[in-house]
Amino acid sequence: PSPPVCTLLFTSLLHSLPACKIEVPERLTVSHETLVRTGLADRCVSVPVREATDAEILLAHSEEYLEAVKKTPYMSLEDLMEFTRQYGDVYFHPNIYHCAKLAAGAALQLVDSVMTGKVRNGMALVRPPGHHSMRSAANGFCVFNNVAIAAQYAKQKYGVQRVLIVDWDIHHGQGVQYCFEDDPSVLYFSWHRYEHQKFWPHLRDSDYDIVGKEKGAGFNINVPWNKVGMENGDYLSVFCHVLLPVAYEFCPDLVLVCAGFDSAIGDPEGEMCATPDVFAHLTHLLMNLAGGKLCAVLEGGYNLTSLVQSVCQTVQTLLGDPVPRPASLKSPCISALESLQCVRSAHKAYWSCLKHAGNHNRAFSRAFKGPEAAGGCSDTSGFTQAVFGLLLPLGYEYDPGLVVLVRMPDSGVSDSLWQQLIGLLQSFALGHTLVVLQVREEKALIGLTASSLLGNPAASLKQLQAPLTEDTEAIEKLRHRLQADWKFLQTTGECSSITFEININIHRS
Ligand code: Q9C
Ligand code: ZN
């Protein structure tokens, strides 16, 4: 029997500060009330929270900093104000040290529950958030870096070799980046409102060309949003064309999510336009990595309506409910495509799935004249490249009402790849998937197909090798040929004009 699928941890001690108008206790109370009212809380296993110990906090912070924060409950309000002034955009309440220890402890309880197999995945609803806090500094409403501590803890306590941190909060989690920038065992992905450094925290370090240092080069992925108003299509496009291929190549043993919902519509900080149901998709797309071991920890999210809906979408997806139809997605905007192109180029030296990125369309337009590759892909990495680069984006744009998946005998597709495919395709059509198996004596295949259809996480693909050049070329050729009609296949900001040019040439010749 598979373990219960979702844990909910909730830090109950509340602090509020007149100085901070948006990071308010209602963020937690209203989220929790709604989870109870909708019956979602009842379907989760509740795990008690605990305080993180000093030793655990020191996994991501300096002793001097911890000692300084320890004194805050005893300070006069005046001293607290003085203490606060040395940091950026953070407010200290006499209670916040206690709350911050519980927030970090909740993240650790969640990691314990998932790593011991008590539950498959879960979400910790905590305050204060964590991803801005640095080794020796509070910042951006954050005191201790809950997710960074959790990643270190998972490595230390469970010997986890690779941790993927996905930060979909709309701010750059610079604290997480700094903690792991030279560490190849932690892959940190963040998208964030950037506006060419005009948006808080105004760091050069948040741009796409900051990829990590030394051994950690390539393991820090920044996607800067240079315009506000990004929509579902922009987010999903970055998942298909950057995060997912790299994440599958990385092959994490554990996925942690800095789950901030200020990236949703209506948020006063983010000013983006993605709807709460996009978080069901983001969550779902990560749920077949690491054998389903996913821990989401709340970060930002300041529009109560949007926050609560987004939290519910995330929890509901973690529980295994079908994800909503990705209805009426707009094509990614030019600014998003420019960011996408920059990130892919910046990382092409580090990830074989991006090796071909940034090769100019002109080169490919010449390649159009060559013969088409006859068969499908020859191996797993080529196949996954086709899934993320072609199949998923096409699915999102087409929005089918039913997915029919046909498998012929001797397909050459491995069991885990087959399961991944079934899992990923359940992003569409409310999960209505019809599998047609034309098999000989493969009883085991029927079992593992059923298991995937029931929503069990797929086995990992192991660390992927570089795809064969001929596979990559065939996929890219197809992608370039189709992207005039299927905008979700675009990965560069310049395609529309080039495609136009190619069309003209075709008309002339
Ligand atoms: N003074 C999180 O979402 N706001 N933190 C700066 C200009 C700081 C956000 C506004 C926002 C911090 C976890
Ligand atoms: Zn934020």
Short mmCIF file of C-alpha atoms and ligand atoms in Angstrom, two decimals:
data_model
loop_
_atom_site.label_atom_id
_atom_site.label_comp_id
_atom_site.label_asym_id
_atom_site.label_seq_id
_atom_site.Cartn_x
_atom_site.Cartn_y
_atom_site.Cartn_z
CA PRO A 1 0.00 0.00 0.00
CA SER A 2 1.33 3.42 -0.85
CA PRO A 3 1.71 5.90 1.99
CA PRO A 4 -0.68 8.79 2.45
CA VAL A 5 0.19 11.37 -0.13
CA CYS A 6 0.27 14.66 1.63
CA THR A 7 1.40 16.17 4.87
CA LEU A 8 0.33 19.52 6.03
CA LEU A 9 2.35 21.38 8.57
CA PHE A 10 1.19 24.62 9.91
CA THR A 11 3.03 26.94 12.23
CA SER A 12 0.42 28.21 14.60
CA LEU A 13 2.27 30.93 16.46
CA LEU A 14 1.49 34.20 14.84
CA HIS A 15 3.33 37.42 14.85
CA SER A 16 2.15 40.61 13.29
CA LEU A 17 3.75 43.96 12.90
CA PRO A 18 2.08 47.25 12.22
CA ALA A 19 5.14 48.14 10.13
CA CYS A 20 4.57 45.31 7.69
CA LYS A 21 1.34 45.70 5.79
CA ILE A 22 1.45 42.59 3.63
CA GLU A 23 3.24 39.74 5.42
CA VAL A 24 0.31 39.24 7.81
CA PRO A 25 -0.93 36.37 10.04
CA GLU A 26 -4.10 36.07 7.94
CA ARG A 27 -1.96 34.55 5.20
CA LEU A 28 -1.78 31.42 7.32
CA THR A 29 -5.10 31.51 9.14
CA VAL A 30 -7.15 32.03 5.98
CA SER A 31 -5.16 29.41 4.03
CA HIS A 32 -5.71 26.92 6.82
CA GLU A 33 -9.43 27.72 7.23
CA THR A 34 -9.93 27.23 3.50
CA LEU A 35 -8.07 23.92 3.44
CA VAL A 36 -10.34 22.75 6.26
CA ARG A 37 -13.52 24.08 4.67
CA THR A 38 -12.80 22.46 1.30
CA GLY A 39 -12.06 19.11 2.93
CA LEU A 40 -8.47 19.13 1.69
CA ALA A 41 -6.99 19.33 5.19
CA ASP A 42 -8.90 16.20 6.13
CA ARG A 43 -7.29 14.24 3.32
CA CYS A 44 -3.80 15.16 4.51
CA VAL A 45 -1.77 13.72 7.33
CA SER A 46 -1.02 16.44 9.83
CA VAL A 47 2.44 16.36 11.29
CA PRO A 48 3.27 18.35 14.42
CA VAL A 49 5.81 21.11 13.99
CA ARG A 50 8.88 21.50 16.17
CA GLU A 51 11.53 24.10 16.64
CA ALA A 52 14.70 23.71 14.60
CA THR A 53 17.69 23.21 16.87
CA ASP A 54 20.71 25.50 16.93
CA ALA A 55 22.76 22.90 15.10
CA GLU A 56 20.15 22.72 12.35
CA ILE A 57 19.94 26.49 11.95
CA LEU A 58 23.73 26.58 11.74
CA LEU A 59 23.52 24.40 8.61
CA ALA A 60 22.77 27.62 6.73
CA HIS A 61 23.64 30.46 9.12
CA SER A 62 26.59 31.77 11.08
CA GLU A 63 26.90 31.51 14.83
CA GLU A 64 27.13 35.31 15.20
CA TYR A 65 23.87 35.75 13.36
CA LEU A 66 22.05 33.05 15.33
CA GLU A 67 23.25 34.55 18.62
CA ALA A 68 22.10 38.01 17.53
CA VAL A 69 18.61 36.78 16.55
CA LYS A 70 18.38 34.86 19.85
CA LYS A 71 18.51 38.13 21.75
CA THR A 72 15.58 39.72 19.92
CA PRO A 73 12.81 38.41 22.22
CA TYR A 74 14.38 40.31 25.10
CA MET A 75 14.94 43.59 23.30
CA SER A 76 12.92 46.72 23.88
CA LEU A 77 10.91 47.87 20.87
CA GLU A 78 13.43 50.63 20.36
CA ASP A 79 16.36 48.20 20.33
CA LEU A 80 14.41 45.98 17.91
CA MET A 81 13.98 48.90 15.54
CA GLU A 82 17.68 49.58 15.74
CA PHE A 83 18.48 45.89 15.17
CA THR A 84 16.13 45.80 12.18
CA ARG A 85 17.77 48.77 10.49
CA GLN A 86 20.93 46.84 9.66
CA TYR A 87 18.99 44.51 7.34
CA GLY A 88 16.82 45.10 4.28
CA ASP A 89 13.03 44.90 4.29
CA VAL A 90 12.63 42.76 7.37
CA TYR A 91 10.79 43.41 10.59
CA PHE A 92 11.53 41.93 14.00
CA HIS A 93 8.77 41.21 16.47
CA PRO A 94 9.59 39.89 19.95
CA ASN A 95 7.94 36.61 18.87
CA ILE A 96 9.65 36.22 15.54
CA TYR A 97 12.64 34.21 16.74
CA HIS A 98 10.30 31.57 18.10
CA CYS A 99 8.20 31.59 14.91
CA ALA A 100 11.30 31.39 12.73
CA LYS A 101 12.53 28.33 14.64
CA LEU A 102 9.14 26.70 14.11
CA ALA A 103 9.12 27.60 10.42
CA ALA A 104 12.49 25.98 9.86
CA GLY A 105 11.51 23.04 12.10
CA ALA A 106 8.32 22.52 10.08
CA ALA A 107 10.38 22.24 6.89
CA LEU A 108 12.57 19.64 8.62
CA GLN A 109 9.58 17.65 9.91
CA LEU A 110 8.30 17.60 6.35
CA VAL A 111 11.64 16.34 5.04
CA ASP A 112 11.63 13.64 7.73
CA SER A 113 8.08 12.56 6.87
CA VAL A 114 8.89 12.30 3.17
CA MET A 115 12.34 10.74 3.50
CA THR A 116 11.16 8.05 5.92
CA GLY A 117 8.25 7.21 3.61
CA LYS A 118 5.59 8.22 6.13
CA VAL A 119 4.06 10.30 3.34
CA ARG A 120 4.84 10.72 -0.34
CA ASN A 121 4.96 14.51 -0.40
CA GLY A 122 3.68 17.50 1.48
CA MET A 123 3.45 21.18 2.08
CA ALA A 124 4.52 23.25 5.08
CA LEU A 125 2.57 26.45 5.63
CA VAL A 126 4.92 28.65 7.59
CA ARG A 127 5.76 32.21 8.58
CA PRO A 128 8.18 33.88 8.45
CA PRO A 129 9.31 32.90 4.94
CA GLY A 130 12.95 32.00 4.35
CA HIS A 131 14.49 32.29 0.89
CA HIS A 132 15.89 35.83 1.24
CA SER A 133 17.73 35.27 4.50
CA MET A 134 21.45 34.85 4.18
CA ARG A 135 24.19 33.27 6.24
CA SER A 136 24.55 36.32 8.45
CA ALA A 137 21.62 38.51 7.53
CA ALA A 138 17.87 38.68 7.68
CA ASN A 139 16.24 40.09 4.55
CA GLY A 140 12.90 40.46 2.77
CA PHE A 141 10.63 39.31 5.66
CA CYS A 142 12.91 36.25 6.15
CA VAL A 143 14.85 35.30 9.29
CA PHE A 144 16.08 31.73 8.78
CA ASN A 145 16.37 30.12 5.38
CA ASN A 146 13.87 27.30 5.86
CA VAL A 147 14.45 25.60 2.51
CA ALA A 148 18.24 25.97 2.51
CA ILE A 149 18.34 24.43 5.99
CA ALA A 150 16.03 21.63 4.81
CA ALA A 151 18.29 20.84 1.83
CA GLN A 152 21.41 20.67 3.99
CA TYR A 153 19.55 18.56 6.54
CA ALA A 154 18.37 16.11 3.87
CA LYS A 155 21.92 15.73 2.62
CA GLN A 156 23.35 15.28 6.07
CA LYS A 157 20.70 13.09 7.70
CA TYR A 158 19.59 10.96 4.75
CA GLY A 159 22.65 11.06 2.52
CA VAL A 160 20.59 12.55 -0.27
CA GLN A 161 22.99 13.11 -3.14
CA ARG A 162 21.10 15.55 -5.31
CA VAL A 163 18.48 18.08 -4.23
CA LEU A 164 16.49 20.18 -6.68
CA ILE A 165 15.16 23.46 -5.30
CA VAL A 166 12.45 25.08 -7.42
CA ASP A 167 11.75 28.65 -6.34
CA TRP A 168 8.56 29.83 -8.01
CA ASP A 169 8.13 32.77 -5.64
CA ILE A 170 8.25 36.02 -7.65
CA HIS A 171 11.30 37.30 -5.78
CA HIS A 172 14.80 35.99 -6.24
CA GLY A 173 15.77 33.75 -3.33
CA GLN A 174 19.27 35.16 -3.21
CA GLY A 175 19.80 33.55 0.20
CA VAL A 176 19.34 30.11 -1.33
CA GLN A 177 21.56 31.00 -4.28
CA TYR A 178 24.39 32.19 -2.01
CA CYS A 179 24.10 29.11 0.17
CA PHE A 180 24.58 26.68 -2.72
CA GLU A 181 26.35 28.62 -5.48
CA ASP A 182 29.46 26.43 -5.36
CA ASP A 183 27.61 23.20 -4.52
CA PRO A 184 26.85 20.83 -7.42
CA SER A 185 24.69 18.62 -5.21
CA VAL A 186 21.97 21.26 -5.02
CA LEU A 187 20.41 22.58 -8.22
CA TYR A 188 18.69 25.90 -7.55
CA PHE A 189 16.14 27.23 -10.04
CA SER A 190 14.48 30.61 -9.53
CA TRP A 191 12.37 32.86 -11.69
CA HIS A 192 11.84 36.36 -10.49
CA ARG A 193 10.60 39.80 -11.35
CA TYR A 194 13.76 41.62 -12.35
CA GLU A 195 13.01 44.42 -14.82
CA HIS A 196 16.66 44.73 -15.71
CA GLN A 197 17.62 45.08 -12.05
CA LYS A 198 15.03 47.81 -11.36
CA PHE A 199 13.02 45.53 -9.07
CA TRP A 200 13.85 44.61 -5.47
CA PRO A 201 16.36 43.33 -4.35
CA HIS A 202 18.10 44.97 -7.36
CA LEU A 203 20.92 42.45 -7.50
CA ARG A 204 23.23 41.90 -10.42
CA ASP A 205 23.46 38.37 -8.95
CA SER A 206 19.88 37.64 -10.02
CA ASP A 207 20.50 37.81 -13.76
CA TYR A 208 20.49 34.86 -16.13
CA ASP A 209 24.28 34.76 -16.51
CA ILE A 210 24.86 34.00 -12.83
CA VAL A 211 25.11 30.23 -13.16
CA GLY A 212 27.01 29.16 -10.05
CA LYS A 213 30.69 29.04 -9.14
CA GLU A 214 33.52 26.53 -9.35
CA LYS A 215 32.20 22.99 -9.00
CA GLY A 216 28.71 24.47 -8.75
CA ALA A 217 28.84 26.12 -12.18
CA GLY A 218 25.65 25.26 -14.04
CA PHE A 219 23.74 24.39 -10.87
CA ASN A 220 22.21 27.83 -10.36
CA ILE A 221 19.51 28.81 -12.83
CA ASN A 222 18.08 32.32 -12.79
CA VAL A 223 15.19 33.27 -15.03
CA PRO A 224 14.74 37.04 -14.80
CA TRP A 225 11.33 38.44 -15.80
CA ASN A 226 12.02 41.81 -17.32
CA LYS A 227 8.37 42.79 -17.62
CA VAL A 228 5.41 42.48 -15.28
CA GLY A 229 2.19 40.80 -16.39
CA MET A 230 3.65 37.37 -17.19
CA GLU A 231 0.93 34.76 -17.72
CA ASN A 232 0.42 31.01 -17.44
CA GLY A 233 1.91 30.45 -20.89
CA ASP A 234 5.13 32.22 -19.94
CA TYR A 235 5.54 30.13 -16.79
CA LEU A 236 4.74 26.82 -18.50
CA SER A 237 7.02 27.61 -21.39
CA VAL A 238 9.97 28.09 -19.03
CA PHE A 239 9.11 24.81 -17.33
CA CYS A 240 9.04 22.93 -20.66
CA HIS A 241 12.07 24.51 -22.26
CA VAL A 242 14.41 25.04 -19.29
CA LEU A 243 13.51 23.60 -15.92
CA LEU A 244 12.15 20.16 -16.82
CA PRO A 245 14.86 19.06 -19.27
CA VAL A 246 17.58 20.19 -16.87
CA ALA A 247 15.84 18.71 -13.83
CA TYR A 248 15.46 15.32 -15.53
CA GLU A 249 19.11 15.41 -16.58
CA PHE A 250 20.07 16.31 -12.99
CA CYS A 251 17.93 13.46 -11.62
CA PRO A 252 17.29 14.68 -8.07
CA ASP A 253 16.68 12.38 -5.08
CA LEU A 254 14.49 15.02 -3.47
CA VAL A 255 12.61 18.08 -4.74
CA LEU A 256 12.11 21.10 -2.49
CA VAL A 257 9.87 23.94 -3.59
CA CYS A 258 10.18 27.52 -2.37
CA ALA A 259 6.46 27.84 -2.82
CA GLY A 260 5.75 31.53 -2.92
CA PHE A 261 2.50 32.64 -4.49
CA ASP A 262 3.33 36.28 -5.08
CA SER A 263 3.89 35.05 -8.64
CA ALA A 264 0.08 34.76 -9.00
CA ILE A 265 -2.38 37.30 -10.35
CA GLY A 266 -3.40 40.13 -8.07
CA ASP A 267 -0.28 40.11 -5.98
CA PRO A 268 0.87 43.62 -5.11
CA GLU A 269 4.55 42.62 -5.12
CA GLY A 270 4.71 40.46 -8.24
CA GLU A 271 2.18 42.21 -10.51
CA MET A 272 2.10 39.09 -12.66
CA CYS A 273 -1.01 37.59 -14.29
CA ALA A 274 -0.66 33.82 -13.83
CA THR A 275 -3.82 32.24 -12.42
CA PRO A 276 -3.89 30.00 -9.33
CA ASP A 277 -4.49 26.85 -11.39
CA VAL A 278 -1.06 27.22 -12.98
CA PHE A 279 0.36 26.02 -9.65
CA ALA A 280 -1.47 22.74 -10.07
CA HIS A 281 0.51 22.29 -13.29
CA LEU A 282 3.84 23.41 -11.86
CA THR A 283 3.34 20.99 -8.97
CA HIS A 284 2.20 18.13 -11.19
CA LEU A 285 5.14 18.54 -13.57
CA LEU A 286 7.55 18.10 -10.65
CA MET A 287 5.78 15.13 -9.08
CA ASN A 288 7.45 12.42 -11.16
CA LEU A 289 10.95 13.52 -10.25
CA ALA A 290 12.73 11.93 -7.30
CA GLY A 291 10.16 9.12 -7.13
CA GLY A 292 7.57 11.71 -6.11
CA LYS A 293 9.47 12.97 -3.06
CA LEU A 294 8.44 16.63 -3.04
CA CYS A 295 8.34 19.07 -0.13
CA ALA A 296 6.74 22.47 -0.73
CA VAL A 297 7.43 25.19 1.82
CA LEU A 298 5.48 28.44 1.75
CA GLU A 299 7.42 31.61 0.98
CA GLY A 300 5.61 34.80 -0.19
CA GLY A 301 2.10 35.50 -1.50
CA TYR A 302 0.34 38.67 -0.41
CA ASN A 303 -3.01 38.77 -2.15
CA LEU A 304 -5.11 36.69 0.22
CA THR A 305 -7.60 35.55 -2.42
CA SER A 306 -4.95 34.51 -4.86
CA LEU A 307 -2.72 33.02 -2.16
CA VAL A 308 -5.46 30.83 -0.74
CA GLN A 309 -6.57 29.55 -4.15
CA SER A 310 -2.98 28.82 -5.14
CA VAL A 311 -2.26 26.97 -1.90
CA CYS A 312 -5.38 24.85 -2.44
CA GLN A 313 -4.38 24.06 -6.03
CA THR A 314 -0.95 22.96 -4.86
CA VAL A 315 -2.22 20.78 -2.02
CA GLN A 316 -4.95 19.26 -4.17
CA THR A 317 -2.40 18.31 -6.80
CA LEU A 318 -0.06 16.83 -4.19
CA LEU A 319 -3.02 14.70 -3.09
CA GLY A 320 -3.24 13.31 -6.61
CA ASP A 321 -6.38 14.99 -7.89
CA PRO A 322 -6.49 15.64 -11.64
CA VAL A 323 -5.07 18.99 -12.68
CA PRO A 324 -7.42 21.51 -14.30
CA ARG A 325 -7.42 21.99 -18.08
CA PRO A 326 -4.79 24.56 -19.08
CA ALA A 327 -7.50 26.48 -20.91
CA SER A 328 -6.83 29.29 -23.37
CA LEU A 329 -3.11 29.65 -22.88
CA LYS A 330 -1.62 32.60 -24.66
CA SER A 331 1.70 32.27 -26.44
CA PRO A 332 4.70 33.33 -24.41
CA CYS A 333 5.38 37.05 -24.79
CA ILE A 334 8.50 38.43 -26.47
CA SER A 335 10.09 39.48 -23.18
CA ALA A 336 9.60 35.99 -21.73
CA LEU A 337 11.07 34.44 -24.89
CA GLU A 338 14.08 36.71 -24.63
CA SER A 339 14.67 35.59 -21.05
CA LEU A 340 14.19 31.97 -22.08
CA GLN A 341 16.72 32.32 -24.87
CA CYS A 342 19.28 33.98 -22.57
CA VAL A 343 18.94 31.32 -19.86
CA ARG A 344 19.22 28.46 -22.34
CA SER A 345 22.35 29.95 -23.89
CA ALA A 346 23.92 30.70 -20.53
CA HIS A 347 23.49 27.06 -19.53
CA LYS A 348 24.25 25.31 -22.78
CA ALA A 349 27.80 24.58 -21.66
CA TYR A 350 26.59 22.73 -18.56
CA TRP A 351 23.58 20.66 -19.66
CA SER A 352 23.60 18.33 -22.62
CA CYS A 353 19.84 18.86 -23.10
CA LEU A 354 20.63 22.51 -23.94
CA LYS A 355 23.72 21.88 -25.99
CA HIS A 356 22.04 23.02 -29.19
CA ALA A 357 20.38 26.10 -27.60
CA GLY A 358 21.02 29.43 -29.24
CA ASN A 359 22.11 27.87 -32.53
CA HIS A 360 20.71 30.36 -34.89
CA ASN A 361 17.52 29.71 -36.70
CA ARG A 362 19.28 30.57 -39.90
CA ALA A 363 21.49 27.54 -39.46
CA PHE A 364 18.38 25.46 -38.98
CA SER A 365 16.61 26.99 -41.90
CA ARG A 366 19.47 25.73 -44.02
CA ALA A 367 19.16 22.38 -42.32
CA PHE A 368 15.53 22.21 -43.48
CA LYS A 369 16.82 21.23 -46.86
CA GLY A 370 18.44 18.09 -45.49
CA PRO A 371 16.54 14.81 -45.26
CA GLU A 372 14.20 14.25 -42.31
CA ALA A 373 15.22 11.67 -39.75
CA ALA A 374 13.28 8.55 -40.55
CA GLY A 375 12.43 6.88 -37.25
CA GLY A 376 11.86 8.12 -33.73
CA CYS A 377 14.54 8.79 -31.16
CA SER A 378 17.19 6.22 -30.49
CA ASP A 379 17.53 6.50 -26.73
CA THR A 380 16.05 7.79 -23.49
CA SER A 381 17.68 11.21 -23.51
CA GLY A 382 16.59 11.87 -27.07
CA PHE A 383 13.09 10.75 -26.17
CA THR A 384 12.86 13.00 -23.11
CA GLN A 385 14.15 15.87 -25.17
CA ALA A 386 11.29 15.28 -27.60
CA VAL A 387 8.81 15.08 -24.72
CA PHE A 388 9.82 18.42 -23.17
CA GLY A 389 10.71 20.26 -26.36
CA LEU A 390 7.79 19.11 -28.50
CA LEU A 391 5.12 16.97 -26.86
CA LEU A 392 4.41 18.91 -23.67
CA PRO A 393 4.37 22.37 -25.27
CA LEU A 394 2.17 21.08 -28.09
CA GLY A 395 -0.14 19.51 -25.54
CA TYR A 396 -0.40 22.75 -23.60
CA GLU A 397 -1.19 24.74 -26.70
CA TYR A 398 -3.61 22.20 -28.18
CA ASP A 399 -5.45 21.49 -24.90
CA PRO A 400 -6.85 18.06 -25.81
CA GLY A 401 -10.01 16.68 -24.23
CA LEU A 402 -8.58 13.15 -24.23
CA VAL A 403 -5.11 11.68 -24.41
CA VAL A 404 -4.71 8.36 -26.19
CA LEU A 405 -1.37 6.71 -25.69
CA VAL A 406 -0.55 3.76 -27.92
CA ARG A 407 2.26 1.32 -27.34
CA MET A 408 3.34 -1.25 -29.88
CA PRO A 409 5.39 -4.33 -29.07
CA ASP A 410 9.15 -3.86 -29.02
CA SER A 411 8.78 -0.11 -28.73
CA GLY A 412 12.21 0.12 -27.17
CA VAL A 413 10.82 2.39 -24.46
CA SER A 414 12.06 1.48 -20.99
CA ASP A 415 9.61 0.89 -18.14
CA SER A 416 10.56 4.06 -16.30
CA LEU A 417 10.36 6.16 -19.45
CA TRP A 418 6.92 4.73 -20.18
CA GLN A 419 5.78 5.59 -16.66
CA GLN A 420 7.19 9.09 -16.94
CA LEU A 421 5.33 9.59 -20.19
CA ILE A 422 2.02 8.48 -18.71
CA GLY A 423 2.59 10.69 -15.65
CA LEU A 424 3.52 13.79 -17.62
CA LEU A 425 0.67 13.43 -20.11
CA GLN A 426 -1.81 13.52 -17.26
CA SER A 427 -1.25 17.28 -17.29
CA PHE A 428 -3.83 17.33 -20.06
CA ALA A 429 -7.51 16.53 -20.48
CA LEU A 430 -8.15 16.47 -16.72
CA GLY A 431 -6.01 13.38 -16.63
CA HIS A 432 -8.35 11.48 -18.99
CA THR A 433 -5.82 9.12 -20.48
CA LEU A 434 -6.57 6.09 -22.57
CA VAL A 435 -3.69 3.68 -22.96
CA VAL A 436 -3.73 1.13 -25.74
CA LEU A 437 -1.20 -1.63 -25.22
CA GLN A 438 -0.41 -3.96 -28.02
CA VAL A 439 1.70 -6.42 -26.12
CA ARG A 440 2.66 -10.04 -26.22
CA GLU A 441 3.52 -11.56 -22.88
CA GLU A 442 4.34 -8.53 -20.87
CA LYS A 443 2.24 -8.87 -17.73
CA ALA A 444 4.61 -6.63 -15.81
CA LEU A 445 4.00 -3.85 -18.30
CA ILE A 446 0.26 -3.94 -17.62
CA GLY A 447 0.93 -3.64 -13.89
CA LEU A 448 3.23 -0.69 -14.16
CA THR A 449 0.96 1.03 -16.66
CA ALA A 450 -1.97 0.69 -14.28
CA SER A 451 0.17 1.98 -11.45
CA SER A 452 1.04 5.12 -13.40
CA LEU A 453 -2.55 5.66 -14.47
CA LEU A 454 -3.50 5.51 -10.80
CA GLY A 455 -1.14 8.40 -10.16
CA ASN A 456 1.80 6.63 -8.56
CA PRO A 457 5.07 8.40 -9.21
CA ALA A 458 7.22 7.03 -12.00
CA ALA A 459 10.63 5.52 -11.39
CA SER A 460 13.55 7.87 -12.03
CA LEU A 461 15.23 7.83 -15.42
CA LYS A 462 18.72 7.68 -13.87
CA GLN A 463 21.09 10.40 -14.88
CA LEU A 464 20.60 11.00 -18.56
CA GLN A 465 23.48 10.91 -21.00
CA ALA A 466 23.83 13.40 -23.82
CA PRO A 467 21.29 12.74 -26.57
CA LEU A 468 22.64 11.63 -29.92
CA THR A 469 23.36 14.47 -32.31
CA GLU A 470 21.09 13.05 -34.98
CA ASP A 471 18.18 12.86 -32.52
CA THR A 472 18.71 16.43 -31.37
CA GLU A 473 18.92 17.61 -34.95
CA ALA A 474 15.73 15.81 -35.93
CA ILE A 475 13.88 17.24 -32.91
CA GLU A 476 15.16 20.75 -33.52
CA LYS A 477 14.29 20.58 -37.16
CA LEU A 478 10.75 19.58 -36.34
CA ARG A 479 10.47 22.24 -33.66
CA HIS A 480 11.61 24.95 -36.02
CA ARG A 481 9.28 23.80 -38.74
CA LEU A 482 6.27 23.70 -36.42
CA GLN A 483 6.85 26.84 -34.40
CA ALA A 484 5.24 29.16 -36.91
CA ASP A 485 1.94 27.47 -36.09
CA TRP A 486 2.64 26.36 -32.51
CA LYS A 487 3.92 29.30 -30.52
CA PHE A 488 4.68 27.19 -27.47
CA LEU A 489 7.54 25.60 -29.34
CA GLN A 490 9.42 28.89 -29.47
CA THR A 491 12.55 29.24 -27.38
CA THR A 492 13.97 32.48 -28.70
CA GLY A 493 12.79 36.06 -28.79
CA GLU A 494 13.68 36.51 -32.40
CA CYS A 495 11.76 33.59 -33.92
CA SER A 496 8.70 35.41 -35.09
CA SER A 497 10.62 37.66 -37.43
CA ILE A 498 12.90 34.90 -38.66
CA THR A 499 10.02 32.54 -39.25
CA PHE A 500 8.41 35.29 -41.25
CA GLU A 501 11.54 35.59 -43.32
CA ILE A 502 11.64 31.85 -43.92
CA ASN A 503 8.02 31.87 -45.02
CA ILE A 504 8.75 34.59 -47.50
CA ASN A 505 11.65 32.64 -48.88
CA ILE A 506 9.47 29.60 -49.25
CA HIS A 507 6.91 31.63 -51.15
CA ARG A 508 9.57 32.99 -53.46
CA SER A 509 11.27 29.73 -54.25
N1 Q9C B 1 10.82 48.33 -0.44
C1 Q9C B 1 9.03 37.25 0.14
O1 Q9C B 1 8.18 37.23 -0.75
N2 Q9C B 1 9.63 44.35 -0.59
N3 Q9C B 1 9.64 38.38 0.49
C2 Q9C B 1 10.43 45.39 -1.09
C3 Q9C B 1 10.46 47.79 -1.71
C4 Q9C B 1 10.30 43.25 -0.01
C5 Q9C B 1 9.35 39.61 -0.18
C6 Q9C B 1 9.60 46.55 -1.56
C7 Q9C B 1 9.61 41.98 -0.39
C8 Q9C B 1 10.11 40.77 0.32
C9 Q9C B 1 9.36 36.02 0.88
ZN ZN B 2 8.29 36.71 -2.70
#
